[in-house]
PDB file of C-alpha atoms in Angstrom:
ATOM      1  CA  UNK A   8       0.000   0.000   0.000  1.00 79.00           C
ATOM      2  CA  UNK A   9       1.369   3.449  -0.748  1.00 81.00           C
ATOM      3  CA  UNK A  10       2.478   5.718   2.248  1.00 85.00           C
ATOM      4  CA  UNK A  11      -0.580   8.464   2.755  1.00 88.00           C
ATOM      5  CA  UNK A  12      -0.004  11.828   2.460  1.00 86.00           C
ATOM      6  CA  UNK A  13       0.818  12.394   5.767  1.00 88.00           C
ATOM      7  CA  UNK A  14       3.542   9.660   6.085  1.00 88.00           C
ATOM      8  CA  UNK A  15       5.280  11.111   2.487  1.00 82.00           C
ATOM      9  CA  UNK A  16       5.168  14.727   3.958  1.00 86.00           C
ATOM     10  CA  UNK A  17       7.280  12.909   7.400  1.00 88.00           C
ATOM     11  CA  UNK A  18       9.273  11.262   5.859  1.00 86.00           C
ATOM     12  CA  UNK A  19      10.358  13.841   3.226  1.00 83.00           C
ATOM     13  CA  UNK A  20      11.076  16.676   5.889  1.00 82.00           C
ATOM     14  CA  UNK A  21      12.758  14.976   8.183  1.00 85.00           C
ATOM     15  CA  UNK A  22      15.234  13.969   5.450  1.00 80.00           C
ATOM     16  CA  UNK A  23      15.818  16.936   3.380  1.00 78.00           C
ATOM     17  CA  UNK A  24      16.817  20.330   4.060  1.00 80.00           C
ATOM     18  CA  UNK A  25      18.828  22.993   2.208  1.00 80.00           C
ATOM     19  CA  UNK A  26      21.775  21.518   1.312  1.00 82.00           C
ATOM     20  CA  UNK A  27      20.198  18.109  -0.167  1.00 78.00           C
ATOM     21  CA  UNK A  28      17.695  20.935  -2.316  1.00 76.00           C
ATOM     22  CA  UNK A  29      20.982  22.470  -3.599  1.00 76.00           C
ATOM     23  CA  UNK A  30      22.296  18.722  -4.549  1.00 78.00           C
ATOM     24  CA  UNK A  31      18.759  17.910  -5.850  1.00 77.00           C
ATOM     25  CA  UNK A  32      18.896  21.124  -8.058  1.00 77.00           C
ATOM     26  CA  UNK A  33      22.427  20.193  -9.249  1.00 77.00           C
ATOM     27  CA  UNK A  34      21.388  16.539  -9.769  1.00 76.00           C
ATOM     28  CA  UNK A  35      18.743  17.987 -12.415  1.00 73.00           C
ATOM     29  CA  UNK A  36      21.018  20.700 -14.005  1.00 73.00           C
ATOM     30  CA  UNK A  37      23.097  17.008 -15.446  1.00 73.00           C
ATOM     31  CA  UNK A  38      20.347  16.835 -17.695  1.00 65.00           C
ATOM     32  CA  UNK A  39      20.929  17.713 -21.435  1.00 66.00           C
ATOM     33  CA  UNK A  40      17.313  18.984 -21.397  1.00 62.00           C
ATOM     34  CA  UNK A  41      16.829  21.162 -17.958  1.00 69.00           C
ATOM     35  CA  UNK A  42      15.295  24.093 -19.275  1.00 65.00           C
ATOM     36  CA  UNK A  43      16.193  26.506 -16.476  1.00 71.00           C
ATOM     37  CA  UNK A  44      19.645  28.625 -15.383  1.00 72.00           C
ATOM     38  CA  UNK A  45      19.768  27.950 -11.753  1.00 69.00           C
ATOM     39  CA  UNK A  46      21.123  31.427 -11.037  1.00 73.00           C
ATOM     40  CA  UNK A  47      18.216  33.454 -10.384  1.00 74.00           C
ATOM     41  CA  UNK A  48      15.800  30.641 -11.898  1.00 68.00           C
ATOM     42  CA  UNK A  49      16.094  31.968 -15.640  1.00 70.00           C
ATOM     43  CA  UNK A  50      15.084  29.386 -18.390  1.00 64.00           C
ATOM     44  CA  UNK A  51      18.076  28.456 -20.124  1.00 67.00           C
ATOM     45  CA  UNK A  52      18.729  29.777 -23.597  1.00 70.00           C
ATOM     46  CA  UNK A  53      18.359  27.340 -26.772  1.00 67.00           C
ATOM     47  CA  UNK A  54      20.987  25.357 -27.606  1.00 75.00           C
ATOM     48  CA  UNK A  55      21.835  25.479 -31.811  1.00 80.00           C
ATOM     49  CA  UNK A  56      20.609  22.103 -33.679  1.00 81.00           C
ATOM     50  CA  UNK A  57      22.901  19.108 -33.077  1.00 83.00           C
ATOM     51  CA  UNK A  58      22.270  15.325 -35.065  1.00 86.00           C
ATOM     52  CA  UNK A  59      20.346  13.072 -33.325  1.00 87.00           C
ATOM     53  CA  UNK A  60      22.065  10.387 -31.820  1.00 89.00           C
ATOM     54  CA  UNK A  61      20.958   7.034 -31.949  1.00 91.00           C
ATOM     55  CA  UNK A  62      18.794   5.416 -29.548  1.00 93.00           C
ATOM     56  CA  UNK A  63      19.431   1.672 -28.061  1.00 93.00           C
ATOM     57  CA  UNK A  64      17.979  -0.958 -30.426  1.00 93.00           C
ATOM     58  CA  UNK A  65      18.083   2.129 -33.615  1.00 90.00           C
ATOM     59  CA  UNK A  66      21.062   1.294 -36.125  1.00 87.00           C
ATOM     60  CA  UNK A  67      23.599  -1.000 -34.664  1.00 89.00           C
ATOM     61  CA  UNK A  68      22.949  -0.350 -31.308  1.00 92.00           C
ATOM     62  CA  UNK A  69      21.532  -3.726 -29.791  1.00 94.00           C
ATOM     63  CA  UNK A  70      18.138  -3.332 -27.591  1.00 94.00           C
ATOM     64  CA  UNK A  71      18.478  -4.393 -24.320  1.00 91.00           C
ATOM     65  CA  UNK A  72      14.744  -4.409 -23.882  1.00 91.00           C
ATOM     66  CA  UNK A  73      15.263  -7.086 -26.418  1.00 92.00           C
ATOM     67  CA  UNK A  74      17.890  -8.921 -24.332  1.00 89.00           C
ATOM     68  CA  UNK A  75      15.877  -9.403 -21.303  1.00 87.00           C
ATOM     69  CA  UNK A  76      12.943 -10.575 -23.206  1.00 86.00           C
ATOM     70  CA  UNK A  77      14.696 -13.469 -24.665  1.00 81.00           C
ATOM     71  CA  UNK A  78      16.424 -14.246 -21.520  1.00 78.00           C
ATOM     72  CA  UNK A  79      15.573 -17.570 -20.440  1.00 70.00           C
ATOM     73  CA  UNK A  80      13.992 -16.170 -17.243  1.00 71.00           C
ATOM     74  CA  UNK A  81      12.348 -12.915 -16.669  1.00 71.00           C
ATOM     75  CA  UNK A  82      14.168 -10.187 -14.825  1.00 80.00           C
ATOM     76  CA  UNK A  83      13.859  -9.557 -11.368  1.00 83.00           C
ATOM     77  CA  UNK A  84      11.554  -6.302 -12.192  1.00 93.00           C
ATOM     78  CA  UNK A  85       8.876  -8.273 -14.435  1.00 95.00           C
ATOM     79  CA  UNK A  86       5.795  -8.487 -12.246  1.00 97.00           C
ATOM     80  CA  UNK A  87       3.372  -9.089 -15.412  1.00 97.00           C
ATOM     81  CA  UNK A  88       3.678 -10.920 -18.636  1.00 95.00           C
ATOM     82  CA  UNK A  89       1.277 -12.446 -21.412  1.00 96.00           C
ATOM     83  CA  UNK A  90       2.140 -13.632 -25.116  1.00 96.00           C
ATOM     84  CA  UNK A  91       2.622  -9.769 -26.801  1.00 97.00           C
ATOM     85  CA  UNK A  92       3.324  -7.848 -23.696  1.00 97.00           C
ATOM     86  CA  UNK A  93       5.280  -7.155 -20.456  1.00 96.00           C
ATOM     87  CA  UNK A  94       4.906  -5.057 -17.168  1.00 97.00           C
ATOM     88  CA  UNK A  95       7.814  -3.929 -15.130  1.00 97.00           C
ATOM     89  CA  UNK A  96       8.208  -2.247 -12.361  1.00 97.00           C
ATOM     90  CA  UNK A  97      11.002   0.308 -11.742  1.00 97.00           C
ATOM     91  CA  UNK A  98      13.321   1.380  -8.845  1.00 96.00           C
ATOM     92  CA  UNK A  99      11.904   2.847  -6.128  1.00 96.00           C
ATOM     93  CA  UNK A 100      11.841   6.518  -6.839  1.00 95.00           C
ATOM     94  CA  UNK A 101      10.066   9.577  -5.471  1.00 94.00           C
ATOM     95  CA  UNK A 102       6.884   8.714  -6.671  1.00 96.00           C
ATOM     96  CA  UNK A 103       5.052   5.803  -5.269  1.00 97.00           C
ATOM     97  CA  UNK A 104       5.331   3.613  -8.121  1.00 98.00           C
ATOM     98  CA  UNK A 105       6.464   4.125 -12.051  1.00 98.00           C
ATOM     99  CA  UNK A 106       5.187   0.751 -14.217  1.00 98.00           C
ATOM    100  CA  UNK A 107       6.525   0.342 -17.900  1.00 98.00           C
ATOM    101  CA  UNK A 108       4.965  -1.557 -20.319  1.00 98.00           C
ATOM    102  CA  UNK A 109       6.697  -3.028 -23.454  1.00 97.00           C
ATOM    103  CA  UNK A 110       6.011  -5.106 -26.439  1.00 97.00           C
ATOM    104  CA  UNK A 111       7.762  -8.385 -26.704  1.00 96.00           C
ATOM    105  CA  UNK A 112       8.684  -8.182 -30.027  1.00 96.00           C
ATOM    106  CA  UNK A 113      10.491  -5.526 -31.140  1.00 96.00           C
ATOM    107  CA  UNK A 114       8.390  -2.759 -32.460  1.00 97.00           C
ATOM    108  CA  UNK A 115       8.316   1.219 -31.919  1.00 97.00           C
ATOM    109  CA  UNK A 116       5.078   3.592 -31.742  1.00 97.00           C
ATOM    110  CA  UNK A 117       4.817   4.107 -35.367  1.00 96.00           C
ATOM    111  CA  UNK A 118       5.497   0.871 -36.314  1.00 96.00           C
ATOM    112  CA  UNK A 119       3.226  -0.839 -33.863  1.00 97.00           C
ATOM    113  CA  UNK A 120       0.804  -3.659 -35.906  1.00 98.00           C
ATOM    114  CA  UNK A 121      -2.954  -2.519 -35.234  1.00 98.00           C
ATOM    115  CA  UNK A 122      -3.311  -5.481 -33.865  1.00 98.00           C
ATOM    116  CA  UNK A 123      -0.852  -4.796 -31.086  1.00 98.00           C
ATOM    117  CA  UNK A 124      -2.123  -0.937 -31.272  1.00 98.00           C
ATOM    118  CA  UNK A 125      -5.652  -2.299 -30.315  1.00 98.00           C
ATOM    119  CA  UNK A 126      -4.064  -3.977 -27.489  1.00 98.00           C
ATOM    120  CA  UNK A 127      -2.113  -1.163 -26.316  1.00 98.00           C
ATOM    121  CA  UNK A 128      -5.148   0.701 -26.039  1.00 98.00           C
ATOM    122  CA  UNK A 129      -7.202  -1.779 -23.740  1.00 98.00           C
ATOM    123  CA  UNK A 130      -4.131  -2.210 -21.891  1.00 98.00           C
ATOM    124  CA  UNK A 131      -3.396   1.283 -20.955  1.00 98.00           C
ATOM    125  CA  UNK A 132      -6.899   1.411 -19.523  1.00 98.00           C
ATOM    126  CA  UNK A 133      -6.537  -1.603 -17.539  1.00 98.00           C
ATOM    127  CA  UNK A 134      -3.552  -1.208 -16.252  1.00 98.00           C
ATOM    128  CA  UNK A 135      -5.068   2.827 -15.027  1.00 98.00           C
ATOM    129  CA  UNK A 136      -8.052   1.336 -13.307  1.00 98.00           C
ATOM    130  CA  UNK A 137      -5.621  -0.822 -11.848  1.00 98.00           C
ATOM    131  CA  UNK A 138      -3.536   1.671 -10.753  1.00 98.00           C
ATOM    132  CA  UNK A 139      -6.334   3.958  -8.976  1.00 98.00           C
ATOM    133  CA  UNK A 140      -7.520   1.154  -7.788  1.00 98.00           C
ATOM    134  CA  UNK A 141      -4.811   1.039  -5.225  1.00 98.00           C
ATOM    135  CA  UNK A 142      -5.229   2.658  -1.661  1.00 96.00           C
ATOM    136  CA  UNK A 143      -3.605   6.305  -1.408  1.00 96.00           C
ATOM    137  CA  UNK A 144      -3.473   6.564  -5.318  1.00 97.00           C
ATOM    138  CA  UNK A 145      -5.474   9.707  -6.766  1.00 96.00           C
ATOM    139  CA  UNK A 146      -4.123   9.471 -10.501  1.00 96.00           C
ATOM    140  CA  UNK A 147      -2.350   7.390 -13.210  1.00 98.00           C
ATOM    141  CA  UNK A 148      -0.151   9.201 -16.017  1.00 97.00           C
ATOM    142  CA  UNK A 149       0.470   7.677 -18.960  1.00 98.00           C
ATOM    143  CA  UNK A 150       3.278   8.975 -20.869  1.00 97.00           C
ATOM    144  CA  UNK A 151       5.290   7.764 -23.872  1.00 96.00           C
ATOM    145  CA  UNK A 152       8.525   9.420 -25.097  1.00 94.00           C
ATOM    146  CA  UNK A 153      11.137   6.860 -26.590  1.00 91.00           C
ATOM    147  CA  UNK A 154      13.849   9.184 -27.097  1.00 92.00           C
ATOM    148  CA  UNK A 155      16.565   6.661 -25.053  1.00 90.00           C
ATOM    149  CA  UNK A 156      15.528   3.709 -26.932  1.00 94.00           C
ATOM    150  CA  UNK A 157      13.580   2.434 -30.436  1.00 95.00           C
ATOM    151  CA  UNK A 158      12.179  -0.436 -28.042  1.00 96.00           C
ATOM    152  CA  UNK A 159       8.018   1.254 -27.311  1.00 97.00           C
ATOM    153  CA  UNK A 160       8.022   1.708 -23.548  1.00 97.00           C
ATOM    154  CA  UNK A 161       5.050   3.161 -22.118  1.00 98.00           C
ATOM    155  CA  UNK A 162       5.173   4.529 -18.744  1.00 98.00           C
ATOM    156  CA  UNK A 163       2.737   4.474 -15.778  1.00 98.00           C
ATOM    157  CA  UNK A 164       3.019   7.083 -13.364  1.00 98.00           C
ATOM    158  CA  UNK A 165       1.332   6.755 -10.048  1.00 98.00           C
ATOM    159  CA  UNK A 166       0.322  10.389  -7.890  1.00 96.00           C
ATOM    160  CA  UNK A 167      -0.289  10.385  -4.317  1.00 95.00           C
ATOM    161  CA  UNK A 168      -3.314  11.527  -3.716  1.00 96.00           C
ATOM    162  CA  UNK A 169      -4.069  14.655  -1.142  1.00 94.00           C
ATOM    163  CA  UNK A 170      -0.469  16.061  -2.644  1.00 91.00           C
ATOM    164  CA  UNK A 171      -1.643  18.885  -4.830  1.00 88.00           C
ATOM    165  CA  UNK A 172       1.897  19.986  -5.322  1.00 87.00           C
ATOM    166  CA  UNK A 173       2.433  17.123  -6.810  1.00 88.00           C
ATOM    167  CA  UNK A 174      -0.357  17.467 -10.052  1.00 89.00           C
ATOM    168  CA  UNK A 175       0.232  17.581 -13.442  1.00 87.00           C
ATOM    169  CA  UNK A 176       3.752  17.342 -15.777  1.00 87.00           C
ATOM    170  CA  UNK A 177       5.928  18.115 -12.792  1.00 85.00           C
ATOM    171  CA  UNK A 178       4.599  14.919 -11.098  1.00 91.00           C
ATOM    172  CA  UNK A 179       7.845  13.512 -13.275  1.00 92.00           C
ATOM    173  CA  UNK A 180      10.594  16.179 -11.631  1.00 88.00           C
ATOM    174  CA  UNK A 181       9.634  15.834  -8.370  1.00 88.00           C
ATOM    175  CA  UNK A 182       9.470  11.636  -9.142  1.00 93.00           C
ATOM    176  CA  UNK A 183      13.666  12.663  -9.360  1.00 87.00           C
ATOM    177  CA  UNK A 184      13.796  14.823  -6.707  1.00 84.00           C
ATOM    178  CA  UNK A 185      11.913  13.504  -3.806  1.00 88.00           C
ATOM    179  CA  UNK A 186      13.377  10.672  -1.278  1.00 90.00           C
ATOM    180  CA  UNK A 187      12.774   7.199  -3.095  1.00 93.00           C
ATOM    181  CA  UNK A 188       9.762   5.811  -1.868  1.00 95.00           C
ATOM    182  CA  UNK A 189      10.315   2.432   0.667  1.00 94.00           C
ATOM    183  CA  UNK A 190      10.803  -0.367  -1.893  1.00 95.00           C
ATOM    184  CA  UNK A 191       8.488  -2.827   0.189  1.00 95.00           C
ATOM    185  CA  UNK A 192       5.798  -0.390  -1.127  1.00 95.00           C
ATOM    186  CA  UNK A 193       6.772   0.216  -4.441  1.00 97.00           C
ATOM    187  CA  UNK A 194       6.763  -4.093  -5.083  1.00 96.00           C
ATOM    188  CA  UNK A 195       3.525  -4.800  -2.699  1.00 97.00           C
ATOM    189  CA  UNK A 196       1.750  -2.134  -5.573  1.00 98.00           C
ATOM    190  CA  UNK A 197       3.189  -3.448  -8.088  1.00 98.00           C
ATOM    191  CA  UNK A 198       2.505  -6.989  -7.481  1.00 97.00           C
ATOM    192  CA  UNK A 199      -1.229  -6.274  -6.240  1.00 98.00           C
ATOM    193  CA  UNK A 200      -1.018  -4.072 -10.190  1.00 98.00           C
ATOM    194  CA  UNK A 201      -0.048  -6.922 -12.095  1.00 98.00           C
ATOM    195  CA  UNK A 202      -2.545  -9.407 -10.125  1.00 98.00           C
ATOM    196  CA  UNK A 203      -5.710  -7.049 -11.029  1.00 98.00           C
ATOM    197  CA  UNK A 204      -4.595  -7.027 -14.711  1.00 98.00           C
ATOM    198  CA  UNK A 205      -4.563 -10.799 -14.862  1.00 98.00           C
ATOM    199  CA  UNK A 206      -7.777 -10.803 -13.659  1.00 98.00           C
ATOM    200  CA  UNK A 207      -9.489  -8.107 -15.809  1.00 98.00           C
ATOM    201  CA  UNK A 208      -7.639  -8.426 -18.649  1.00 98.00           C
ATOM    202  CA  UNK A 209      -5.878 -11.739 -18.822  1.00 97.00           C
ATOM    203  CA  UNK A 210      -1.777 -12.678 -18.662  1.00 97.00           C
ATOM    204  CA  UNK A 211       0.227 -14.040 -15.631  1.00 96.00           C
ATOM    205  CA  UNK A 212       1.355 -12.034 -12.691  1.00 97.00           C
ATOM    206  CA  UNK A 213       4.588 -12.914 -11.825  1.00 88.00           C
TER     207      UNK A 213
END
């Protein structure tokens, strides 16, 4: 079960303070893509075009998404599987649990069959019923961006509920910025997830 707002505010206070905000704030600035100058808060100023680089799986660059599908047994971070798809659970991280969901077989967005597409669809609603459906949980995000790989990974983003800070798009900086959430929760969710998808849409929880 994930921590209630209450517990999250707790534990978050009594382990940050200033100087882990000014790590935090550096940790982000690593990014190619922060938009902001931390001195005085500015956004940062475009950078001039660059080639694209490519992703894993794109070119010769082998998929590793790819790799742990054909392993002979399922990852440690698998918690759902049936014969087209897979559900995995990240690391622990500041929100209270981040699912990804991947195609076996090696397909992108834009290539996806419309078979698979139709089953993308149904899935993405099961899997955010699922996701609600768990206690402390107000909303599921469902984001897809596929820049770091060619491998379609679709990403399930659980929000405390009674947080408002923590609505909307930035629901994915703080995810980096917060204390990681206690793993025990993060895999008792994810576990109870991928046990309600079997049941209302089929596959084995693992």
């Amino acid at each position: 079960m994930a921590e209630t707002a209450q517990e999250l505010y707790e534990r978050v206070t009594a382990a940050t303070d200033d100087a882990w905000r000014a790590q935090a704030l550096q940790a982000l600035q690593s990014w190619g893509t922060f938009p902001f100058e931390t001195d005085g808060l500015r956004i940062a100023a475009l950078e001039p075009p660059s080639p694209e680089t490519a992703r894993s799986g794109e070119g010769d660059r082998p998929c590793g998404a790819c790799q742990r599908v054909s392993a002979d047994e399922p990852d440690d971070a698998e918690v759902w599987r049936d014969e087209h798809w897979r559900l995995i659970a990240l690391p622990a991280s500041g929100a209270p649990l981040v699912l990804m969901l991947q195609p076996l077989a090696h397909h992108d967005l834009a290539d996806l069959p419309d078979a698979l597409a139709g089953e993308l669809g149904v899935l993405q609603v099961h899997l955010a019923r699922a996701v609600e459906a768990l206690p402390n949980i107000a909303r599921c995000h469902v984001l897809r961006f596929g820049d770091g790989g060619a491998h379609l990974h679709v990403f399930f983003f659980a929000r405390l509920a009674d947080v408002p800070q923590l609505r909307g798009s930035f629901l994915l900086v703080w995810d980096d910025l917060l204390p990681p959430t206690p793993a025990e929760h993060v895999r008792a969710d994810a576990e109870a997830v991928a046990r309600a998808l079997a049941a209302s849409y089929g596959g084995t929880a693992r």
